[in-house]
CSV table of C-alpha atoms in Angstrom, one decimal:
chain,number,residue,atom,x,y,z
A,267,UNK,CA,0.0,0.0,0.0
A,268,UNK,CA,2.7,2.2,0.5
A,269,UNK,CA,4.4,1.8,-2.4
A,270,UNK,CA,1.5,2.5,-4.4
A,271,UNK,CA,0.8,5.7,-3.1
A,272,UNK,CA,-2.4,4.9,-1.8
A,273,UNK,CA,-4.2,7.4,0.1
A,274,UNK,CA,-5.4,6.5,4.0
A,275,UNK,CA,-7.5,7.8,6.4
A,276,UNK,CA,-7.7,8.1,10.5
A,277,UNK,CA,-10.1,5.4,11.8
A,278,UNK,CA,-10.0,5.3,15.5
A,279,UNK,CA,-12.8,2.7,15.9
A,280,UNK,CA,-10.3,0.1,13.0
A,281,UNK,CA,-7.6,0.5,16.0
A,282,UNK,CA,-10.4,-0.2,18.8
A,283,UNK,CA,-11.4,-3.4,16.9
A,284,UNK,CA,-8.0,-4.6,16.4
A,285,UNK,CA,-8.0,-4.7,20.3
A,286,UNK,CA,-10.9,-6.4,21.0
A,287,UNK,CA,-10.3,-9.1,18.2
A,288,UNK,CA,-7.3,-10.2,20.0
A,289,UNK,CA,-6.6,-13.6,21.1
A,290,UNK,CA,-6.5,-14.7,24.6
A,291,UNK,CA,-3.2,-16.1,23.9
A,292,UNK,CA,-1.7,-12.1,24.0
A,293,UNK,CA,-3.8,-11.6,27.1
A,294,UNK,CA,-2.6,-11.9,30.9
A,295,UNK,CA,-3.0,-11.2,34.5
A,296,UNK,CA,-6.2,-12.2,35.9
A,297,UNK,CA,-8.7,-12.0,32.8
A,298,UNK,CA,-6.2,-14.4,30.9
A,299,UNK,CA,-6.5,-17.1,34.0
A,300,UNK,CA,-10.0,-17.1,33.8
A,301,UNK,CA,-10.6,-17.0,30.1
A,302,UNK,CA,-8.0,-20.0,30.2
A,303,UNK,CA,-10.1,-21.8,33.2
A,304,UNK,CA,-13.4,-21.3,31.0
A,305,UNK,CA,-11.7,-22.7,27.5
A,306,UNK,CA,-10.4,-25.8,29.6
A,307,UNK,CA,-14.0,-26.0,31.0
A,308,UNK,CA,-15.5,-26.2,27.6
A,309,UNK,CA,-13.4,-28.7,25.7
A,310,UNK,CA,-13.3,-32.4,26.1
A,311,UNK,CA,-10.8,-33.8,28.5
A,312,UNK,CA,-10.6,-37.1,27.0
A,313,UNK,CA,-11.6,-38.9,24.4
A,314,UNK,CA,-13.9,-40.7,26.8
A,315,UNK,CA,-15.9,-37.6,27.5
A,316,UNK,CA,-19.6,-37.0,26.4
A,317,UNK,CA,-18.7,-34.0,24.5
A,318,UNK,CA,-16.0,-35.4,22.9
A,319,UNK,CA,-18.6,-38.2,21.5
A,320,UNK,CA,-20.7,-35.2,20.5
A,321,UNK,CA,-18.4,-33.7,18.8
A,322,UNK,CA,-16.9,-36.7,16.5
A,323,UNK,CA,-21.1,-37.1,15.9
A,324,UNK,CA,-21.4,-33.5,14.4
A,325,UNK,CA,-18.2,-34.8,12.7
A,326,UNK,CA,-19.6,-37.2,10.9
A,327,UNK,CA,-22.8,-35.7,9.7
A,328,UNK,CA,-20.4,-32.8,8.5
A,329,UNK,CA,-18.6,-35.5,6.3
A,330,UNK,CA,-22.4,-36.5,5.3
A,331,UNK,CA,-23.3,-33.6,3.9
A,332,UNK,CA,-20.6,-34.3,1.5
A,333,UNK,CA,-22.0,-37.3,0.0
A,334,UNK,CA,-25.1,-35.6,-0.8
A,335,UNK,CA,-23.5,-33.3,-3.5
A,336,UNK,CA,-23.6,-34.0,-6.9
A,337,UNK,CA,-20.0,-34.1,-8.6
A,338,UNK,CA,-20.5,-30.8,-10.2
A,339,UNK,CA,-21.3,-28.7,-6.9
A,340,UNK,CA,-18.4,-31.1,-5.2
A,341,UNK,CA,-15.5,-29.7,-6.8
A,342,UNK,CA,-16.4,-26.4,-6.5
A,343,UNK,CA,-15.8,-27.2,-2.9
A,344,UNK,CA,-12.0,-27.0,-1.9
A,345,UNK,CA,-10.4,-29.7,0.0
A,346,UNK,CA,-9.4,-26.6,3.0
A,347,UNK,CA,-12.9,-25.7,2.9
A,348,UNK,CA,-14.4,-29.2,3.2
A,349,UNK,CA,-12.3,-30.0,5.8
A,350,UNK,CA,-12.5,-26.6,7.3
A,351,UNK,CA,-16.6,-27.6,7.9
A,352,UNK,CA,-15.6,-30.9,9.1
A,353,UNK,CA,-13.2,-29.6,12.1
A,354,UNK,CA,-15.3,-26.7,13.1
A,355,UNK,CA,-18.5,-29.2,12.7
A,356,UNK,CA,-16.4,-30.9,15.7
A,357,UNK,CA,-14.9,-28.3,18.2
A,358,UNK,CA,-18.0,-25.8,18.2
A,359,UNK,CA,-20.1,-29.2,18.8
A,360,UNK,CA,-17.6,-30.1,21.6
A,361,UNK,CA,-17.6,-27.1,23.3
A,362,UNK,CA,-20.9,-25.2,22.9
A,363,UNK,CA,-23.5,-28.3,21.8
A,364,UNK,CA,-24.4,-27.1,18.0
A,365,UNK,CA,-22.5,-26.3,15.1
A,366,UNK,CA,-21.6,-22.8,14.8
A,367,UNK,CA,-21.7,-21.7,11.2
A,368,UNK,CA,-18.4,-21.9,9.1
A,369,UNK,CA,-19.5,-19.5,6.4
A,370,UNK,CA,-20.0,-16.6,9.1
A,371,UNK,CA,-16.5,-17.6,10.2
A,372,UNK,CA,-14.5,-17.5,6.4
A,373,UNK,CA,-15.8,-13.2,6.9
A,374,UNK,CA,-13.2,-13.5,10.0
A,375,UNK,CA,-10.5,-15.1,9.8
A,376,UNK,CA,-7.5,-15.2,8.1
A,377,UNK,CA,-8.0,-11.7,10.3
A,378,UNK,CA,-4.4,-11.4,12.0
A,379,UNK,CA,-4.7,-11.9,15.6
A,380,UNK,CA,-1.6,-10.8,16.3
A,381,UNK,CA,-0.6,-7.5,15.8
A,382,UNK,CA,0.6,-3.6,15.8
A,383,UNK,CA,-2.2,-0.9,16.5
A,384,UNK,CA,-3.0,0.6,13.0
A,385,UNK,CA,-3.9,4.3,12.9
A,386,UNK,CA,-5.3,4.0,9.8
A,387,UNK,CA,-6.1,1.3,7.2
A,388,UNK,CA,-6.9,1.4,2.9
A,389,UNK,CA,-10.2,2.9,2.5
A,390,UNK,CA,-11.2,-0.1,0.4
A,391,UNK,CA,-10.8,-2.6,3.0
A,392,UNK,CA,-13.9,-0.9,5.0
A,393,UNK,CA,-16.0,-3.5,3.3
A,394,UNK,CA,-14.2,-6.3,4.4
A,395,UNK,CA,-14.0,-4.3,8.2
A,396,UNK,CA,-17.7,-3.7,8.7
A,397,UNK,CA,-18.1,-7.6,7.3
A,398,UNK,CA,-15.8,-8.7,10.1
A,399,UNK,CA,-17.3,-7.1,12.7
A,400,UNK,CA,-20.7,-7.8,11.4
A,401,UNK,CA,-20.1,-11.3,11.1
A,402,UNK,CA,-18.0,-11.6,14.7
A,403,UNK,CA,-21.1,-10.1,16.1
A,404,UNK,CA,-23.6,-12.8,14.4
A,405,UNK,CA,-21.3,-15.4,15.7
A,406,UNK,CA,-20.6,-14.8,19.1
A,407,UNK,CA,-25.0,-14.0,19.0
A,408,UNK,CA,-25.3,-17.7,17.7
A,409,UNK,CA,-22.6,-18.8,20.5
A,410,UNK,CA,-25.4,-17.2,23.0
A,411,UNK,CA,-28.2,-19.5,21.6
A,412,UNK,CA,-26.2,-23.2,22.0
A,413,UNK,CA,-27.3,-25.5,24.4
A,414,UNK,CA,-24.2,-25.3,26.7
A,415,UNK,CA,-24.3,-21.6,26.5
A,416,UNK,CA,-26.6,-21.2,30.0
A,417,UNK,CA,-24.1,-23.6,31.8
A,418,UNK,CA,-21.1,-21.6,30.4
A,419,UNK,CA,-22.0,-18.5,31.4
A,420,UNK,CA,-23.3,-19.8,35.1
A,421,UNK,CA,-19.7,-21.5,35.3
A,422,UNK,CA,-18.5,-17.7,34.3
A,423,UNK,CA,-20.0,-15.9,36.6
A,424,UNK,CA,-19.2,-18.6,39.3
A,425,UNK,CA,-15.1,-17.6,39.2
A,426,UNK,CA,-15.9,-13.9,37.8
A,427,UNK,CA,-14.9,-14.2,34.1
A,428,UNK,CA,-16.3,-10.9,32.1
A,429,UNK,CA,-18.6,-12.8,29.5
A,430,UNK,CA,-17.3,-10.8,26.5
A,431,UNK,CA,-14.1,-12.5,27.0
A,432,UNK,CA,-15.4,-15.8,27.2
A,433,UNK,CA,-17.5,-15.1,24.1
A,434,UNK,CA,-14.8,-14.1,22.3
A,435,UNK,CA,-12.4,-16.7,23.4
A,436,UNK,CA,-15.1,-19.3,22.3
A,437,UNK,CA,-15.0,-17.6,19.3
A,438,UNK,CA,-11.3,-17.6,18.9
A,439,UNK,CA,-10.4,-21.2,20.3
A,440,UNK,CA,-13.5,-22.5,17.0
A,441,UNK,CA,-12.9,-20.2,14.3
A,442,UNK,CA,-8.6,-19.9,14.8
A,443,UNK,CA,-7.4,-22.5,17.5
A,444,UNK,CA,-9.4,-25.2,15.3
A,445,UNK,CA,-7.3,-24.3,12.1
A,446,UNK,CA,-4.3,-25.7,13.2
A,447,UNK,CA,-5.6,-29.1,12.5
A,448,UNK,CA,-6.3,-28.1,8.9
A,449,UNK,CA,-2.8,-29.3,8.1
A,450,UNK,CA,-2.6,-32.5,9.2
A,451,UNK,CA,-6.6,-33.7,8.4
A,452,UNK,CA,-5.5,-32.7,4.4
A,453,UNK,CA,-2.3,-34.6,4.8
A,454,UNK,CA,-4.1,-37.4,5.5
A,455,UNK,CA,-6.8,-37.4,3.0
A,456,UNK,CA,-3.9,-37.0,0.3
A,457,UNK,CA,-1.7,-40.2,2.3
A,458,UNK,CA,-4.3,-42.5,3.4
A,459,UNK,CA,-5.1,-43.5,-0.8
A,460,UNK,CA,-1.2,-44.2,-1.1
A,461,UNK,CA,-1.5,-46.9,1.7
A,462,UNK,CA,-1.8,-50.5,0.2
A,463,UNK,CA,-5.0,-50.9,2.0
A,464,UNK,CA,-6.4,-47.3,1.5
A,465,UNK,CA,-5.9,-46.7,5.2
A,466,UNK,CA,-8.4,-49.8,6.4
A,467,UNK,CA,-5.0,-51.6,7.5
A,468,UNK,CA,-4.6,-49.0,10.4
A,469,UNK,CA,-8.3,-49.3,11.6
A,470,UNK,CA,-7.2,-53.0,12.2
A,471,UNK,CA,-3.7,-52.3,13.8
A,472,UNK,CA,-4.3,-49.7,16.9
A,473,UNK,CA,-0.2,-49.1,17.1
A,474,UNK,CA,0.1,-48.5,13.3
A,475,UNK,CA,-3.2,-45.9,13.4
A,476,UNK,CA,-1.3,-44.1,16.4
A,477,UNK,CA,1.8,-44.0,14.4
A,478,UNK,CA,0.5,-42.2,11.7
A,479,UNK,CA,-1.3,-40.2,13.1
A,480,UNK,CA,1.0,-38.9,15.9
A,481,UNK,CA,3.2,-38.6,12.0
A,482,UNK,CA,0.6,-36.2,10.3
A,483,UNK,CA,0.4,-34.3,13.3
A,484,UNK,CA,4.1,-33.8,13.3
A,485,UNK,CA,3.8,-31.7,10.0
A,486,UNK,CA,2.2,-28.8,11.6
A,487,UNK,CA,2.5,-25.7,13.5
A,488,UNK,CA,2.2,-21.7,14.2
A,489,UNK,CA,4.7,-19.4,13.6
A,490,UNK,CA,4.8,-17.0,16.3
A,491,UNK,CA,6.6,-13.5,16.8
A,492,UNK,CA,7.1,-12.6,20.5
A,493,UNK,CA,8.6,-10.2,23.0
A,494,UNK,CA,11.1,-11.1,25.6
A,495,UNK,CA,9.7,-9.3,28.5
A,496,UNK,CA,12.8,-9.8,30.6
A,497,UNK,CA,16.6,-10.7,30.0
A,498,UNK,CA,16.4,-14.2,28.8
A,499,UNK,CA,19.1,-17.2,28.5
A,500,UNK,CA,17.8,-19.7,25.4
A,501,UNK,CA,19.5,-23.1,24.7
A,502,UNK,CA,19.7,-24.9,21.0
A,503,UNK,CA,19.2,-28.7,20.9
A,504,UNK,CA,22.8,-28.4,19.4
A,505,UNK,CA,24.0,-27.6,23.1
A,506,UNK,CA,24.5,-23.5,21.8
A,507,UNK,CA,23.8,-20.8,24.4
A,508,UNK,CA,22.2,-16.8,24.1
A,509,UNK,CA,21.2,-14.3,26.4
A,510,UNK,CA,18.2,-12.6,24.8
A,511,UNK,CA,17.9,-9.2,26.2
A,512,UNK,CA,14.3,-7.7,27.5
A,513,UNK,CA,12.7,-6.1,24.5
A,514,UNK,CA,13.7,-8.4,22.3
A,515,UNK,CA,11.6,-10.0,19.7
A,516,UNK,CA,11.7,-12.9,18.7
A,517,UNK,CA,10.4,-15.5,15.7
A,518,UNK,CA,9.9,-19.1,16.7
A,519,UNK,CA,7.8,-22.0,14.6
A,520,UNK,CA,6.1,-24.4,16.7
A,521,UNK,CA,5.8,-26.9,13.5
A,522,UNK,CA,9.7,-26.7,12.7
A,523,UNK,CA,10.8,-27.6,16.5
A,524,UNK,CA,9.3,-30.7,15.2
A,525,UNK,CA,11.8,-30.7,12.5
A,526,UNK,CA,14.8,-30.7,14.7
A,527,UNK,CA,17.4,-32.9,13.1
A,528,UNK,CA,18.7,-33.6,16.9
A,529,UNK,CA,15.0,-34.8,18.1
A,530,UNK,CA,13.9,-36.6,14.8
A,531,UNK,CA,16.0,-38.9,12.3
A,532,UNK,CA,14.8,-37.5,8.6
A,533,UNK,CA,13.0,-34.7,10.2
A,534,UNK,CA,11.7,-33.9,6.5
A,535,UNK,CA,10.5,-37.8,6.0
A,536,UNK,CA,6.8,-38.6,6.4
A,537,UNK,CA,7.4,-42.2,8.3
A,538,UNK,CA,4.7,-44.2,8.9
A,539,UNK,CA,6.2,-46.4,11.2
A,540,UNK,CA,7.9,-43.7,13.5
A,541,UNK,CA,6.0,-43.8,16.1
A,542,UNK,CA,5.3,-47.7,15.9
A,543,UNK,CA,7.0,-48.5,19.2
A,544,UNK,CA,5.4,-46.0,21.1
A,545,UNK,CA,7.5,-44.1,23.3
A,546,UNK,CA,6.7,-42.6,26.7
A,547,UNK,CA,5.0,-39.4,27.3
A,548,UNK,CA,7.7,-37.6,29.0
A,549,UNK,CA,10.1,-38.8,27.0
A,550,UNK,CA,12.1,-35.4,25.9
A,551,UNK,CA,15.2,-37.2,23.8
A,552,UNK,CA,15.3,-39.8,21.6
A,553,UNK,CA,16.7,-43.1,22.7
A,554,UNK,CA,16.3,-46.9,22.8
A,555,UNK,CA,15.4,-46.4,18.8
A,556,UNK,CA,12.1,-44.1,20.0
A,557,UNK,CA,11.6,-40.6,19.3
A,558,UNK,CA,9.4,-37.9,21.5
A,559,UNK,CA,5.9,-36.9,20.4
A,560,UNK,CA,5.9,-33.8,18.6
A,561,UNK,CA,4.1,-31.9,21.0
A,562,UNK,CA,5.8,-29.0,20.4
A,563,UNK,CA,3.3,-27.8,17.7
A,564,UNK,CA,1.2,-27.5,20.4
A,565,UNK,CA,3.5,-24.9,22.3
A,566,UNK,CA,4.5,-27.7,24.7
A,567,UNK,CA,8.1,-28.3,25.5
A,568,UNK,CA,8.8,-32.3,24.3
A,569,UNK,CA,8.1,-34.8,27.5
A,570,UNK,CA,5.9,-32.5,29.5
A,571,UNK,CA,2.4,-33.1,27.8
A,572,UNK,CA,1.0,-35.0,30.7
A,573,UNK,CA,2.2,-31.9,33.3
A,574,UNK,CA,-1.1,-30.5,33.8
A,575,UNK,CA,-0.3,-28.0,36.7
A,576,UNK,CA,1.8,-26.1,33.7
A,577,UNK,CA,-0.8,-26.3,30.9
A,578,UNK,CA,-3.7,-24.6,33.1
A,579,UNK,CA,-1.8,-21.6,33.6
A,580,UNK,CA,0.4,-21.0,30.5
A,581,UNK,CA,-0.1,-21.0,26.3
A,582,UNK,CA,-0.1,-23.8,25.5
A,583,UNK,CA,-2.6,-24.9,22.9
A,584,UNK,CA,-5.8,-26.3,24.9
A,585,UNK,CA,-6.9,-28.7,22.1
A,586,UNK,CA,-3.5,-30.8,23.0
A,587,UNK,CA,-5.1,-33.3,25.2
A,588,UNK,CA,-7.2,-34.6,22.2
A,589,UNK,CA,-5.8,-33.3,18.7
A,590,UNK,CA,-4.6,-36.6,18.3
A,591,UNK,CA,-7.7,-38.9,19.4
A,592,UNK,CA,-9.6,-36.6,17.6
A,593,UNK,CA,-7.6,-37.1,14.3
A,594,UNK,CA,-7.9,-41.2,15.1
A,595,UNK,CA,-11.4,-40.5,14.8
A,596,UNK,CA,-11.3,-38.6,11.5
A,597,UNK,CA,-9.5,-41.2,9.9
A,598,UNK,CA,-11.1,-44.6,11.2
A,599,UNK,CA,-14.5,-42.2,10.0
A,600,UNK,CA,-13.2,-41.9,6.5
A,601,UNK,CA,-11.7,-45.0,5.6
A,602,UNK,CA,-14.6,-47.1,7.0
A,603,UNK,CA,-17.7,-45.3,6.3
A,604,UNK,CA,-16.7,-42.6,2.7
A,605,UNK,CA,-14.5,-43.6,-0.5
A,606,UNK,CA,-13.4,-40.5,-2.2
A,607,UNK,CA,-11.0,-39.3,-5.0
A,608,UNK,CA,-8.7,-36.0,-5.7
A,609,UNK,CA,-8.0,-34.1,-9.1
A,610,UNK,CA,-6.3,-36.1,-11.0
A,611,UNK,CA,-2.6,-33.0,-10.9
A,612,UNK,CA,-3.3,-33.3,-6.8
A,613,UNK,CA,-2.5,-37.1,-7.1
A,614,UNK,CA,0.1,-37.1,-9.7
A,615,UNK,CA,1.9,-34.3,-7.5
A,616,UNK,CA,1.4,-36.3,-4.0
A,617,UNK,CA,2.4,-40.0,-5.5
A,618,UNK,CA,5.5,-37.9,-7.3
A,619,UNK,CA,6.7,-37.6,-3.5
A,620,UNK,CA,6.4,-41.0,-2.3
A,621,UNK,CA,10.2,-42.7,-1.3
A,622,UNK,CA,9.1,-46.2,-0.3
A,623,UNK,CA,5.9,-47.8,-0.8
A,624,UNK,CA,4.2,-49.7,1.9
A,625,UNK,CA,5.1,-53.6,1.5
A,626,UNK,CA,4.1,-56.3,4.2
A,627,UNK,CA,6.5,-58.8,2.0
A,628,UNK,CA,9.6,-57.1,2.6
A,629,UNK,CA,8.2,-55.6,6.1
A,630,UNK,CA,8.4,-51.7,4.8
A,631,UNK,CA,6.3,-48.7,5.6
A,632,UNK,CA,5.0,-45.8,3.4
A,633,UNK,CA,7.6,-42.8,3.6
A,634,UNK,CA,7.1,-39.5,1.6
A,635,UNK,CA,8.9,-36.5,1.1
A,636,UNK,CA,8.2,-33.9,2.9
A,637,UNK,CA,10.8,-31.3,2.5
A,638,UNK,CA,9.8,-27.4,3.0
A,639,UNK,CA,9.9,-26.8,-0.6
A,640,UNK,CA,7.0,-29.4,-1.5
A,641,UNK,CA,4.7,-28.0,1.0
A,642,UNK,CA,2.8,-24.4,0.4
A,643,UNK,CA,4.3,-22.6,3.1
A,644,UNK,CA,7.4,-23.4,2.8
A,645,UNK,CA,10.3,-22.6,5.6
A,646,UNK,CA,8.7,-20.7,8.2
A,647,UNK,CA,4.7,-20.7,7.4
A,648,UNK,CA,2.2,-22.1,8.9
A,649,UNK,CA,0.5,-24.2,5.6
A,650,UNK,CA,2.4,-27.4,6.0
A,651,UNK,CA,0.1,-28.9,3.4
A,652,UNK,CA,1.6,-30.7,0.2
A,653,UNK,CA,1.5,-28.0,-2.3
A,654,UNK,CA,-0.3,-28.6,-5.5
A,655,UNK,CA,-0.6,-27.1,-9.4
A,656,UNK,CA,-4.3,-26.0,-8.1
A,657,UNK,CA,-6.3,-26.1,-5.5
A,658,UNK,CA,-7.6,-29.7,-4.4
A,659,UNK,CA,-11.1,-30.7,-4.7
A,660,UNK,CA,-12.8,-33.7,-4.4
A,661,UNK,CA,-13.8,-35.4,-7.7
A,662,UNK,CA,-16.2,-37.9,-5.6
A,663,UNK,CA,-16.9,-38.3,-2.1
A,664,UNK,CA,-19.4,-41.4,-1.4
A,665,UNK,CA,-20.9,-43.1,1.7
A,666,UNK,CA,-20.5,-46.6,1.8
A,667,UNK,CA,-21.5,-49.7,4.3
A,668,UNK,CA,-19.9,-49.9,7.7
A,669,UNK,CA,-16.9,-52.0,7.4
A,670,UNK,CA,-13.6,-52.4,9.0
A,671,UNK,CA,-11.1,-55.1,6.8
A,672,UNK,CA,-9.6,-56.7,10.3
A,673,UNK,CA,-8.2,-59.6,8.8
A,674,UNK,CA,-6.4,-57.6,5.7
A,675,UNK,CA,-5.3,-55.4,7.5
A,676,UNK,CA,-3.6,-57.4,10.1
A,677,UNK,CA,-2.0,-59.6,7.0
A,678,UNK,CA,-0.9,-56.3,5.5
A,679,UNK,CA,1.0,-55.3,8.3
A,680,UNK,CA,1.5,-57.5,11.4
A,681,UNK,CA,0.4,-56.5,14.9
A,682,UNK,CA,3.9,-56.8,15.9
């Protein structure tokens, strides 16, 4: 805009929404404990939980709504937006009882939530402004008229949390938070096809399904610009040592801690069997021929996802406890219960990466590439998704009978 000459005007109230769009995660003191406490309150703590059942059931009829497209009106549909639905379908069902709607939500976000107070902004971005804040108001009015809503805000008042902020973090933790599975729910509806099987092998092997998708998780991640708000000392996984002083800002990505050539043998290798011989949660180093789980995409320091004293009162993403049971159930959903198939360039481009093919014979697992230049991002972004000529879409996407292929998929690839 600058560089065009483009003319701007003062808007006070653009810098007063700015403020009150931000996330919870640049929030603290008091406000930021309770809006914490009240996210916590509303999402699932295990897999076990009601809500968490709920949610995998709005899940599913997201996925159902699919099937009842015709081909024409299906790949008009990206595969991000599909899948967009199918995650939100899930979290807002999880934590607030109904599905909030996604197409109120596409007039918000990718709306930075991090960042500078603008004095003034292009005049012809005031569309898209009043949109936002039109469309953040619907939402958070729809948020009001769930079924969990009344118990939400009784639990609100009970420990004094403003209900604007809870609104807004509900807001925040379905529309933004949620997006960070994005990655890893496309990877896996461009890898499960490649696997002999078409992924019904891990429905029948519980450690290979954990494996993969504890994998597909691992290529994910926020890129996050912060200030050290005292004098800091940082260490490298390579043993090197700085002293960051206060004021200092810094760039870190949660997805490419993950990447760390001292945590992770072929960081840049999609390997199905990693994870195979699962290793301990606090495990924080490699050894004995296992490798930590890449929690760090969810802001967690490796071996400490099970220290829950620290995640109630710090960043760290709340959806950690079930990001991976939750993207069990995606997949053991889609293999068992849809068939689908991709443009024919986003299947060329994804079996152009594979490095070994998954073979029960010779006892090998699927491994692709997944180097920073074959993914959209790149080094540094957050879209960790294989990059294609054009946007995916679904060329068909069909229900079909209940069934899970135990027996093959134990032959395919052996419990042990």
């Amino acid at each position: 805009c600058y560089r065009s000459g483009l003319n701007f005007k003062f808007i006070s109230q653009f810098q007063y929404a700015t403020q009150n769009l931000t996330s919870n995660i640049v929030q603290d003191g008091t406000i930021a404990l309770q809006v914490r406490e009240m996210t916590l309150h509303c999402l699932p703590q295990s897999p076990r939980d009601e809500s968490f059942a709920r949610g995998v059931s709005f899940m599913r009829q997201e996925l159902y709504k699919l099937t009842e497209l015709d081909d024409e009106w299906l790949t008009r549909i990206p595969v991000d937006q599909a899948l967009d639905r199918v995650i939100v379908a899930f979290v807002s069902g999880a934590m607030v009882g109904d599905v909030i709607c996604h197409d109120l939500l596409q007039f918000i976000y990718p709306m930075p939530q991090i960042q500078p107070l603008f004095p003034w902004m292009p005049l012809f971005l005031l569309p898209s402004y009043y949109a936002m804040m039109s469309a953040i108001n619907s939402t958070i009015e729809l948020i009001h008229n769930t079924p969990r809503w009344p118990e939400i805000a009784n639990k609100a008042k009970e420990i004094g949390a403003p209900l604007d902020a809870v609104s807004r973090s509900l807001l925040i933790a379905i529309g933004l938070n949620s997006s960070g599975l994005r990655c890893s729910f496309i990877n896996s509806v461009f890898i499960l096809p490649l696997l002999p099987l078409g992924g019904k092998e891990l429905v029948a092997n519980e450690a290979l399904l954990e494996s993969f998708c504890w994998e597909v998780l691992r290529f994910c991640g926020l890129a996050l610009l912060m200030e050290a708000k005292e004098e800091t000392n940082i260490s490298s996984s390579k043993g090197e040592h700085y002293k960051v002083k206060a004021g200092t800002k810094l760039f870190t990505h949660t997805g490419y801690q993950s990447r760390d050539e001292a945590i992770y043998a072929d960081p840049h290798v999609f390997k199905l069997d990693r994870f195979l011989k699962a290793p301990p949660r606090d495990m924080s180093v490699p050894r004995d021929g296992m490798e930590p789980l890449p929690i760090s995409i969810f802001n967690c320091p490796f071996g400490h996802m099970d220290r829950m004293e620290e995640f109630r009162t710090c960043h760290r993403c709340p959806m950690m406890p079930f990001a991976q049971p939750l993207l069990k159930e995606f997949v053991k959903l889609v293999v068992t219960e849809f068939t689908w198939d991709l443009n024919r360039l986003t299947k060329r481009t994804v079996n152009q990466l594979v490095l070994q093919n998954g073979n029960a014979a010779t006892n090998k697992y699927l491994h692709i590439n997944m180097l920073p230049d074959v993914l959209r991002g790149g080094l540094g972004a957050d879209d960790q998704v294989i990059a294609t000529p054009i946007k995916p879409f679904f060329v068909s996407f069909k229900s079909v009978p209940v069934s899970v292929a135990c027996d093959e998929g134990v032959e395919m690839y052996d419990r042990k």
